[in-house]
Amino acid sequence: EISSLKRAAAELLYGKIPEGSSEEAAACFQKAIKLNPNRLSFSIELGLTYAHLGKNEEARTNLERGLAMPNIEQGGPECKRRGREALAKLPKETPSD
């Protein structure tokens, strides 16, 4: 999601920015997880994408998976901070009957 002002500025500097969607981003993160399931950033970013799409259950699952992984990659602590913030903002789960 890029604002129209940022998109216009980038187009002046670099040319046209390709259109994308959150659904495409989710598909790319799913593929990345299949290729390397041990990168916490892939799971957290997928969780953030699902949260943006309103898919709260999928968001929670992926955020929790990423947060449970060890910090072995550069940027891991910052990624986890963003993941914890997003998880805290998700609606609470309702118990099933």
Coordinates of N, CA and C in Angstrom, one line a residue:
E1 N 0.8 -1.2 0.0 CA 0.0 0.0 0.0 C 0.9 1.2 0.0
I2 N 0.9 1.9 -1.1 CA 1.8 3.1 -1.3 C 0.8 4.3 -1.5
S3 N 1.1 5.4 -0.8 CA 0.2 6.6 -1.0 C 0.4 7.1 -2.4
S4 N -0.6 7.8 -2.9 CA -0.5 8.4 -4.3 C 0.6 9.4 -4.4
L5 N 0.9 10.1 -3.3 CA 2.0 11.1 -3.3 C 3.4 10.4 -3.5
K6 N 3.6 9.3 -2.6 CA 4.8 8.6 -2.7 C 4.9 7.9 -4.1
R7 N 3.8 7.3 -4.6 CA 3.8 6.7 -5.9 C 4.3 7.7 -7.0
A8 N 3.7 8.9 -6.9 CA 4.0 9.9 -7.9 C 5.5 10.3 -7.9
A9 N 6.0 10.5 -6.6 CA 7.4 10.8 -6.5 C 8.3 9.7 -7.0
A10 N 8.0 8.5 -6.7 CA 8.8 7.4 -7.1 C 8.8 7.2 -8.6
E11 N 7.6 7.5 -9.2 CA 7.5 7.4 -10.7 C 8.4 8.4 -11.3
L12 N 8.5 9.6 -10.8 CA 9.3 10.7 -11.3 C 10.8 10.2 -11.3
L13 N 11.2 9.6 -10.2 CA 12.6 9.2 -10.0 C 12.9 7.9 -10.7
Y14 N 12.0 6.9 -10.6 CA 12.4 5.5 -11.1 C 11.5 5.0 -12.2
G15 N 10.5 5.6 -12.6 CA 9.6 5.1 -13.6 C 8.4 4.5 -12.8
K16 N 7.5 3.8 -13.6 CA 6.3 3.3 -13.0 C 6.5 2.2 -12.0
I17 N 5.8 2.3 -10.9 CA 5.9 1.2 -9.8 C 4.8 0.2 -10.2
P18 N 5.2 -1.1 -10.2 CA 4.2 -2.1 -10.6 C 3.1 -2.1 -9.5
E19 N 1.9 -2.4 -10.0 CA 0.7 -2.5 -9.1 C 0.9 -3.9 -8.3
G20 N 0.4 -3.9 -7.2 CA 0.4 -5.1 -6.4 C -0.8 -5.2 -5.5
S21 N -0.9 -6.3 -4.8 CA -2.0 -6.4 -3.9 C -1.6 -7.2 -2.6
S22 N -2.4 -7.0 -1.6 CA -2.1 -7.7 -0.4 C -2.2 -9.2 -0.6
E23 N -3.2 -9.6 -1.4 CA -3.4 -11.0 -1.7 C -2.1 -11.6 -2.4
E24 N -1.5 -10.8 -3.3 CA -0.3 -11.3 -4.0 C 0.8 -11.4 -3.0
A25 N 0.9 -10.4 -2.1 CA 2.0 -10.4 -1.1 C 1.8 -11.7 -0.2
A26 N 0.6 -12.0 0.2 CA 0.4 -13.2 1.0 C 0.9 -14.4 0.3
A27 N 0.6 -14.5 -1.0 CA 1.0 -15.7 -1.8 C 2.5 -15.8 -1.8
C28 N 3.2 -14.6 -2.0 CA 4.6 -14.6 -2.0 C 5.2 -15.0 -0.7
F29 N 4.6 -14.5 0.4 CA 5.1 -14.9 1.7 C 4.9 -16.4 2.0
Q30 N 3.8 -17.0 1.5 CA 3.5 -18.4 1.7 C 4.6 -19.2 0.9
K31 N 4.9 -18.8 -0.3 CA 6.0 -19.4 -1.0 C 7.3 -19.3 -0.3
A32 N 7.6 -18.2 0.2 CA 8.9 -18.0 0.9 C 9.0 -18.9 2.1
I33 N 7.9 -19.1 2.8 CA 7.9 -20.0 4.0 C 8.1 -21.4 3.6
K34 N 7.6 -21.8 2.5 CA 7.8 -23.2 2.0 C 9.3 -23.3 1.6
L35 N 9.9 -22.3 1.1 CA 11.3 -22.4 0.7 C 12.2 -22.3 2.0
N36 N 11.9 -21.5 3.0 CA 12.7 -21.4 4.2 C 11.7 -21.2 5.4
P37 N 11.3 -22.2 6.0 CA 10.3 -22.1 7.1 C 10.9 -21.6 8.4
N38 N 12.2 -21.4 8.4 CA 12.9 -21.0 9.7 C 13.1 -19.5 9.7
R39 N 12.7 -18.7 8.8 CA 12.8 -17.3 8.8 C 11.6 -16.7 9.5
L40 N 11.9 -16.1 10.7 CA 10.7 -15.6 11.4 C 10.1 -14.4 10.7
S41 N 10.9 -13.6 9.9 CA 10.3 -12.5 9.3 C 9.2 -12.9 8.2
F42 N 9.4 -14.1 7.6 CA 8.4 -14.5 6.6 C 7.1 -14.7 7.3
S43 N 7.1 -15.4 8.4 CA 5.8 -15.7 9.1 C 5.2 -14.5 9.7
I44 N 6.0 -13.6 10.3 CA 5.5 -12.3 10.8 C 4.9 -11.4 9.7
E45 N 5.6 -11.3 8.6 CA 5.1 -10.5 7.5 C 3.9 -11.1 6.9
L46 N 3.8 -12.4 6.8 CA 2.5 -13.0 6.4 C 1.4 -12.7 7.4
G47 N 1.7 -12.8 8.7 CA 0.7 -12.4 9.7 C 0.2 -11.0 9.6
L48 N 1.2 -10.1 9.3 CA 0.8 -8.7 9.2 C 0.0 -8.5 7.9
T49 N 0.3 -9.2 6.9 CA -0.5 -9.1 5.6 C -1.9 -9.6 5.8
Y50 N -2.0 -10.8 6.5 CA -3.4 -11.3 6.8 C -4.2 -10.3 7.7
A51 N -3.5 -9.7 8.7 CA -4.2 -8.7 9.5 C -4.7 -7.6 8.7
H52 N -3.9 -7.1 7.7 CA -4.4 -6.0 6.8 C -5.6 -6.5 6.0
L53 N -5.6 -7.7 5.7 CA -6.8 -8.3 4.9 C -8.0 -8.6 5.8
G54 N -7.8 -8.5 7.1 CA -8.9 -8.8 8.0 C -9.1 -10.3 8.2
K55 N -8.1 -11.1 7.9 CA -8.1 -12.5 8.1 C -7.4 -12.8 9.5
N56 N -8.2 -12.5 10.6 CA -7.6 -12.5 11.9 C -7.1 -13.8 12.4
E57 N -7.7 -14.9 12.1 CA -7.3 -16.3 12.5 C -5.9 -16.6 11.9
E58 N -5.8 -16.4 10.6 CA -4.6 -16.7 9.8 C -3.5 -15.7 10.3
A59 N -3.8 -14.5 10.6 CA -2.9 -13.5 11.1 C -2.3 -14.0 12.4
R60 N -3.2 -14.3 13.3 CA -2.8 -14.8 14.7 C -1.8 -16.0 14.6
T61 N -2.2 -17.0 13.8 CA -1.4 -18.2 13.6 C 0.0 -17.9 13.1
N62 N 0.1 -17.0 12.1 CA 1.4 -16.7 11.6 C 2.2 -15.8 12.5
L63 N 1.6 -14.9 13.1 CA 2.3 -14.0 14.0 C 2.8 -14.8 15.2
E64 N 2.0 -15.7 15.8 CA 2.5 -16.5 16.9 C 3.6 -17.4 16.5
R65 N 3.5 -18.0 15.3 CA 4.6 -18.9 14.8 C 5.9 -18.1 14.7
G66 N 5.9 -16.9 14.1 CA 7.1 -16.1 14.0 C 7.6 -15.7 15.3
L67 N 6.8 -15.3 16.2 CA 7.2 -14.8 17.5 C 7.8 -15.9 18.4
A68 N 7.5 -17.2 18.1 CA 8.0 -18.3 18.8 C 9.4 -18.7 18.3
M69 N 9.8 -18.2 17.1 CA 11.1 -18.6 16.6 C 12.2 -17.8 17.3
P70 N 13.4 -18.4 17.3 CA 14.6 -17.7 17.9 C 15.0 -16.5 17.0
N71 N 15.6 -15.5 17.6 CA 16.2 -14.3 16.9 C 17.6 -14.7 16.4
I72 N 17.6 -15.3 15.2 CA 18.9 -15.6 14.6 C 19.1 -14.8 13.3
E73 N 18.2 -14.0 12.9 CA 18.4 -13.2 11.7 C 18.5 -11.7 12.0
Q74 N 19.2 -11.0 11.2 CA 19.3 -9.6 11.4 C 17.9 -9.0 11.3
G75 N 17.6 -8.0 12.1 CA 16.3 -7.4 12.1 C 15.2 -8.2 12.9
G76 N 15.6 -9.4 13.4 CA 14.6 -10.2 14.1 C 13.9 -9.5 15.3
P77 N 14.7 -8.8 16.2 CA 14.0 -8.1 17.3 C 13.0 -7.1 16.8
E78 N 13.3 -6.3 15.8 CA 12.4 -5.3 15.3 C 11.2 -5.9 14.7
C79 N 11.4 -7.0 13.9 CA 10.3 -7.7 13.3 C 9.4 -8.3 14.3
K80 N 10.0 -8.8 15.4 CA 9.2 -9.4 16.5 C 8.4 -8.3 17.2
R81 N 9.0 -7.1 17.4 CA 8.3 -6.0 18.0 C 7.0 -5.6 17.2
R82 N 7.2 -5.5 15.9 CA 6.1 -5.2 15.0 C 5.0 -6.3 15.1
G83 N 5.5 -7.6 15.2 CA 4.6 -8.7 15.3 C 3.8 -8.7 16.6
R84 N 4.4 -8.4 17.7 CA 3.7 -8.3 19.0 C 2.7 -7.2 19.0
E85 N 3.1 -6.0 18.4 CA 2.1 -4.9 18.3 C 0.9 -5.3 17.5
A86 N 1.1 -6.0 16.4 CA 0.0 -6.4 15.5 C -0.9 -7.4 16.2
L87 N -0.2 -8.4 16.9 CA -1.0 -9.4 17.6 C -1.9 -8.8 18.7
A88 N -1.3 -7.8 19.4 CA -2.1 -7.1 20.5 C -3.3 -6.4 19.9
K89 N -3.3 -6.0 18.7 CA -4.4 -5.2 18.1 C -5.4 -6.1 17.5
L90 N -5.1 -7.4 17.3 CA -6.1 -8.3 16.7 C -7.3 -8.5 17.7
P91 N -8.5 -8.6 17.2 CA -9.6 -8.9 18.1 C -9.4 -10.2 18.8
K92 N -9.8 -10.2 20.0 CA -9.7 -11.5 20.9 C -10.5 -12.6 20.2
E93 N -9.9 -13.8 20.4 CA -10.6 -15.0 19.8 C -11.9 -15.2 20.7
T94 N -12.9 -15.7 20.0 CA -14.1 -16.0 20.7 C -14.2 -17.5 20.8
P95 N -14.5 -18.1 22.0 CA -14.6 -19.5 22.2 C -15.6 -20.2 21.3
S96 N -15.3 -21.3 20.8 CA -16.3 -22.1 19.9 C -17.3 -22.8 20.8
D97 N -18.5 -22.9 20.3 CA -19.5 -23.7 21.1 C -19.4 -25.1 20.8

